[in-house]
Every structure is written in C-alpha cells, then in structure tokens.
PDB file of C-alpha atoms and ligand atoms in Angstrom:
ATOM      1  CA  UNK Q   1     -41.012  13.388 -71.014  1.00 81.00           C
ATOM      2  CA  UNK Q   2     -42.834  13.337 -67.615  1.00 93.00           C
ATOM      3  CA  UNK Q   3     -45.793  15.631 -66.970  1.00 96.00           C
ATOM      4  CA  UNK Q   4     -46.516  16.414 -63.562  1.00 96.00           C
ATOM      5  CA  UNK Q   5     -49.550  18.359 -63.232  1.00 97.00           C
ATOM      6  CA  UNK Q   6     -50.793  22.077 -64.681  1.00 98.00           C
ATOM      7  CA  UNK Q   7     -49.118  25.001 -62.798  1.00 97.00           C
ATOM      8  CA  UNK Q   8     -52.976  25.908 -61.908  1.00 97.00           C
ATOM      9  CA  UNK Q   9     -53.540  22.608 -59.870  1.00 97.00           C
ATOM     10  CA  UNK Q  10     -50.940  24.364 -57.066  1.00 98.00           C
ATOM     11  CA  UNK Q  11     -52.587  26.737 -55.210  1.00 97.00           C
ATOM     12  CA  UNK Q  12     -50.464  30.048 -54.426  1.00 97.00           C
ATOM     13  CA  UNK Q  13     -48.427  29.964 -52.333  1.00 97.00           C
ATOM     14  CA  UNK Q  14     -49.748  26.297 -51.001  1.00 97.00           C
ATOM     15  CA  UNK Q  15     -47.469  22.759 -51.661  1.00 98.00           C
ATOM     16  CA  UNK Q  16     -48.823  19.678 -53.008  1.00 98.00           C
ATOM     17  CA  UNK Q  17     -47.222  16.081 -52.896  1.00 98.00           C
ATOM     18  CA  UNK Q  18     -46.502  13.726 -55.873  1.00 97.00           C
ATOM     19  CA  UNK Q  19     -46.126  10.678 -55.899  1.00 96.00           C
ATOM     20  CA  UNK Q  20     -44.050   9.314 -59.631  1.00 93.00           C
ATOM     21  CA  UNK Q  21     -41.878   6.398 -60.900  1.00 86.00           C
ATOM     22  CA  UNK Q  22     -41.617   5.675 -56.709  1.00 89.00           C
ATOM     23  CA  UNK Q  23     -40.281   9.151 -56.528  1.00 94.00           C
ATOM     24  CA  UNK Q  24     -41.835  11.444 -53.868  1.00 97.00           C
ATOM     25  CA  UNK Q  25     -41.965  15.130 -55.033  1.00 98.00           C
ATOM     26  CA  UNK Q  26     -42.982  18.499 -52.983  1.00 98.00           C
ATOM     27  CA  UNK Q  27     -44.479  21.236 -55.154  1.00 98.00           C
ATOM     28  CA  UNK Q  28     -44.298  24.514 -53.986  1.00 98.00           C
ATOM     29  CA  UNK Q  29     -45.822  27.987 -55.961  1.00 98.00           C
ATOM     30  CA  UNK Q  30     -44.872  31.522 -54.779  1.00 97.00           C
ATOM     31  CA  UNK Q  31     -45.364  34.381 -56.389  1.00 96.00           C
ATOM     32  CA  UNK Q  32     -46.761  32.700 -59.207  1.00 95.00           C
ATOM     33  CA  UNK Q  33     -43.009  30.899 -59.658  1.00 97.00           C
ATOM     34  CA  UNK Q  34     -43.020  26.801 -59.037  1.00 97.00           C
ATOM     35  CA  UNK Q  35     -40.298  24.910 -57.308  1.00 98.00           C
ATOM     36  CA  UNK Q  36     -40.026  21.196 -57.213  1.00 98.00           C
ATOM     37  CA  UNK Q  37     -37.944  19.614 -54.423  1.00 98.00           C
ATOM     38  CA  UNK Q  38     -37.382  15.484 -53.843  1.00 97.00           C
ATOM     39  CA  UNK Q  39     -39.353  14.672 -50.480  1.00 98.00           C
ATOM     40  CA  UNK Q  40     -36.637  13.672 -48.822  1.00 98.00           C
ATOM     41  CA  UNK Q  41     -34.914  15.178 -45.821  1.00 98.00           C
ATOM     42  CA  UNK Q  42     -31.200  15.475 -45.803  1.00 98.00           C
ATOM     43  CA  UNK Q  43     -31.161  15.007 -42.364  1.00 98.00           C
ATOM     44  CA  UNK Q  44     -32.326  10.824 -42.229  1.00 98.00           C
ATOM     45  CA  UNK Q  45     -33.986  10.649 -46.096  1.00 97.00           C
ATOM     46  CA  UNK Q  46     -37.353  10.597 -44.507  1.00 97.00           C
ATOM     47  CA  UNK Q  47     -40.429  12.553 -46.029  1.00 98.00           C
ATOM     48  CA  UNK Q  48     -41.050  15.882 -44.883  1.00 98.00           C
ATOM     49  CA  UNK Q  49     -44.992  16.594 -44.695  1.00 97.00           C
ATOM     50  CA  UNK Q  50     -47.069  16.529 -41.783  1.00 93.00           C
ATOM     51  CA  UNK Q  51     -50.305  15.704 -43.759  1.00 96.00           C
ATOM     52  CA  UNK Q  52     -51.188  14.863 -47.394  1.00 97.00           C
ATOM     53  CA  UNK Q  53     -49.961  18.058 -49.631  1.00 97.00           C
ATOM     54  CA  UNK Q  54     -48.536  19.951 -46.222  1.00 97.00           C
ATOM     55  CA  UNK Q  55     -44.882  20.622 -46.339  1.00 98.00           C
ATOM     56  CA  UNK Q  56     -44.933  24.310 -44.997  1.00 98.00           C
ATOM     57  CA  UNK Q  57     -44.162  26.125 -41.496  1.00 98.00           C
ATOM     58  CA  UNK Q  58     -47.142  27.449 -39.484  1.00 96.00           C
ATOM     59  CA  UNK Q  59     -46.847  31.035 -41.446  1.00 96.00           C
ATOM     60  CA  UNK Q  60     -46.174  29.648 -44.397  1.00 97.00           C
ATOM     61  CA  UNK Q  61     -42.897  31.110 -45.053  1.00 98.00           C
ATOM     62  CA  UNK Q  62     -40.380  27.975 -45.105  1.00 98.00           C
ATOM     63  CA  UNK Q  63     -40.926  24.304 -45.846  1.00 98.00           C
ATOM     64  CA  UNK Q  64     -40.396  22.449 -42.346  1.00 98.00           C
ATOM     65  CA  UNK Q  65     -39.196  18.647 -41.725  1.00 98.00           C
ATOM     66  CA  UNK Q  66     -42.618  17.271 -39.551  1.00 98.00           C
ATOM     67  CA  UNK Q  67     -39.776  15.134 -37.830  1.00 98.00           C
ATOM     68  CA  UNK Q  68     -37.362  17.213 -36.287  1.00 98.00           C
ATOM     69  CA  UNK Q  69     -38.589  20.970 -37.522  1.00 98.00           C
ATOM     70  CA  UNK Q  70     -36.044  21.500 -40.060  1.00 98.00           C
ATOM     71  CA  UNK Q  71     -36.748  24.600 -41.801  1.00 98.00           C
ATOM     72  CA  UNK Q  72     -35.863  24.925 -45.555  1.00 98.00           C
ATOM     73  CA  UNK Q  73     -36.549  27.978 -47.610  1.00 98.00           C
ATOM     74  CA  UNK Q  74     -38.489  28.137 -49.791  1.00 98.00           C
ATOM     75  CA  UNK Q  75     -36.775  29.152 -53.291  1.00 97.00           C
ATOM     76  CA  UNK Q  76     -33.504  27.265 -53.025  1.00 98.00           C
ATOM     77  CA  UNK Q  77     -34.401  24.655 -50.199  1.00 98.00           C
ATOM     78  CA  UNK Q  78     -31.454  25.670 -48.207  1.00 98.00           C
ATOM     79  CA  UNK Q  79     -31.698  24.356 -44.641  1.00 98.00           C
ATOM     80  CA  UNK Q  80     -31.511  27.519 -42.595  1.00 98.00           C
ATOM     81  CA  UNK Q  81     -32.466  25.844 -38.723  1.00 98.00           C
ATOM     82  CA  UNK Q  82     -32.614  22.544 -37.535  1.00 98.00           C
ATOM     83  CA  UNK Q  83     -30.138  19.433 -37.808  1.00 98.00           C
ATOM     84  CA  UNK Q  84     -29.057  19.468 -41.116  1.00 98.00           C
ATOM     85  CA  UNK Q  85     -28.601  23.415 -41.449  1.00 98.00           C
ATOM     86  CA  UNK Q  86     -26.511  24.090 -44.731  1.00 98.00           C
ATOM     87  CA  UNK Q  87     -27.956  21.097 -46.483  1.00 98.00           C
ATOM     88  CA  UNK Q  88     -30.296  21.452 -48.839  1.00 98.00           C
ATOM     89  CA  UNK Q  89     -33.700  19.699 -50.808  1.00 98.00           C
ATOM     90  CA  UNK Q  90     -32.639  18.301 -53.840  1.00 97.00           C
ATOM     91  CA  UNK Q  91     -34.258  20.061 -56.482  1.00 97.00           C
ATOM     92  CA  UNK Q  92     -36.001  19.485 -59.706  1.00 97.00           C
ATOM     93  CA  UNK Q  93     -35.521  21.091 -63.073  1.00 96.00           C
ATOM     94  CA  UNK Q  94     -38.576  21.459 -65.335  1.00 97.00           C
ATOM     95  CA  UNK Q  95     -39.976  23.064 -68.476  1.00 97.00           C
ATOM     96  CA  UNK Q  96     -43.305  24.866 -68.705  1.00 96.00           C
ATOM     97  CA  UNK Q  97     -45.145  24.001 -71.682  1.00 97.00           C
ATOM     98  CA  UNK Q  98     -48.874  25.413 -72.370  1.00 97.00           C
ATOM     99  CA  UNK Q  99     -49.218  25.828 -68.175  1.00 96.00           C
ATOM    100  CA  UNK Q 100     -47.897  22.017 -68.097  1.00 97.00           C
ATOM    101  CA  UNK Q 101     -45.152  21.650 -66.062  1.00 98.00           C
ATOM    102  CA  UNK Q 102     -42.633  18.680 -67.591  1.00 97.00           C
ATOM    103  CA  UNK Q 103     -39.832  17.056 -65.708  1.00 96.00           C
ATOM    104  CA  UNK Q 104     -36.260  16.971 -66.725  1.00 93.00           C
ATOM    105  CA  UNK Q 105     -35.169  13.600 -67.350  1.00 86.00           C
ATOM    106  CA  UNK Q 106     -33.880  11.667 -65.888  1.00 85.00           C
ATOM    107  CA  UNK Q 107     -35.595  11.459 -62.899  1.00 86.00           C
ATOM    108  CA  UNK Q 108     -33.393  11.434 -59.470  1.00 86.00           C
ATOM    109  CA  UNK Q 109     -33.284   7.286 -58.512  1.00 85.00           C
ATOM    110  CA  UNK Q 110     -36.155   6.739 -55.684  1.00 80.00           C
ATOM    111  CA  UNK Q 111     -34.827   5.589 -52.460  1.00 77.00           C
ATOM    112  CA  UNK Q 112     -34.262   1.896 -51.944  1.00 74.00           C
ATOM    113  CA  UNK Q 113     -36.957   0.544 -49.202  1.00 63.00           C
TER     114      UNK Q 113
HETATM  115  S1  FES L 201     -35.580  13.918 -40.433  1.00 60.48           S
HETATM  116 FE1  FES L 201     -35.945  15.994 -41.075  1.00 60.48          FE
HETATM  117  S2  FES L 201     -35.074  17.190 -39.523  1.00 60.48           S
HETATM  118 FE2  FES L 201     -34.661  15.151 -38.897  1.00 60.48          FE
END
C-alpha cells in the first residue's frame, strides 16, 4: 500500500509531480475529481512538464508534452494533437481513504535509464 499525498495537497484544477519507487507521476484535480497519469510521453517516453509541478497548456484545459506540444486531455489522457495523437498517458488506479489517496499495486515498472 503506497500513499501518495492528501487529495488537499493538489490545488484545483493545478498538477503536481511525484517522484516514487523511480516512478514519475503527474497529478491532476478537476472538479474536485483526481487523475494520476505515468510522466511519460508516448511519443519518445520522455517527461512531460515544463517546470517542477507544471504539466498543463497555457489555459489550463489539457496536459501538454513541453517537448513537442502534445496535448492530452485531461480526464482520460487521450492524445488529441500533436505526434502521438490517439495514444494515450498511462494511467493510475487509486483508492481514497480518509482524503489519502493510495496507489494500486503494483506499481507500473519505472523506465530503464
Ligand atoms: S516527446 Fe512528447 S510530444 Fe514528442
């Protein structure tokens, strides 16, 4: 059982980056819901952010790829524009428990380096 952080340490409708087990993880709240994707782009498996805890477009309405502007949305991770349109962010299942928000297990395996 992993915990990853309270569903109050996202900010609405803001991301935030994890870092667990070597495993990079975007976290993502809208509408009061939370999604959790694997940082890694389909399109070359590199990390999507432009800064520390900043995954989303200018507006805020899709996650974007700070590499070649791949734009995801934001409650399936679909790639909707960009070079890998149709793939999508892996994403991670989770339980809420007392505002905690626990990983399923297993993890997805980290990407060799
Ligand atoms: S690496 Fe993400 S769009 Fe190319």
């Amino acid at each position: 059982m992993t915990t990853l952080c309270h569903i109050d340490d996202i900010t609405e409708g803001k991301t935030r980056g994890f870092e667990l087990g070597g495993l990079s993880i975007i976290a993502l709240k809208k509408e009061a819901v939370v999604y959790l994707y694997v940082n890694r782009c389909p399109h070359l498996g590199l990390n999507l952010e432009f800064q520390p805890d900043d995954f989303l477009n200018y507006d805020e309405t899709f996650i974007q790829c700070s590499t070649h502007g791949a734009m995801f949305t934001l409650d399936s991770g679909e790639c909707v524009l960009g070079p890998c349109k149709g793939a999508t962010l892996q994403q991670l299942g989770f339980s809420l428990e007392d505002g905690q928000i626990i990983l399923n297990e297993p993890l997805p395996a980290a990407p060799e380096s």
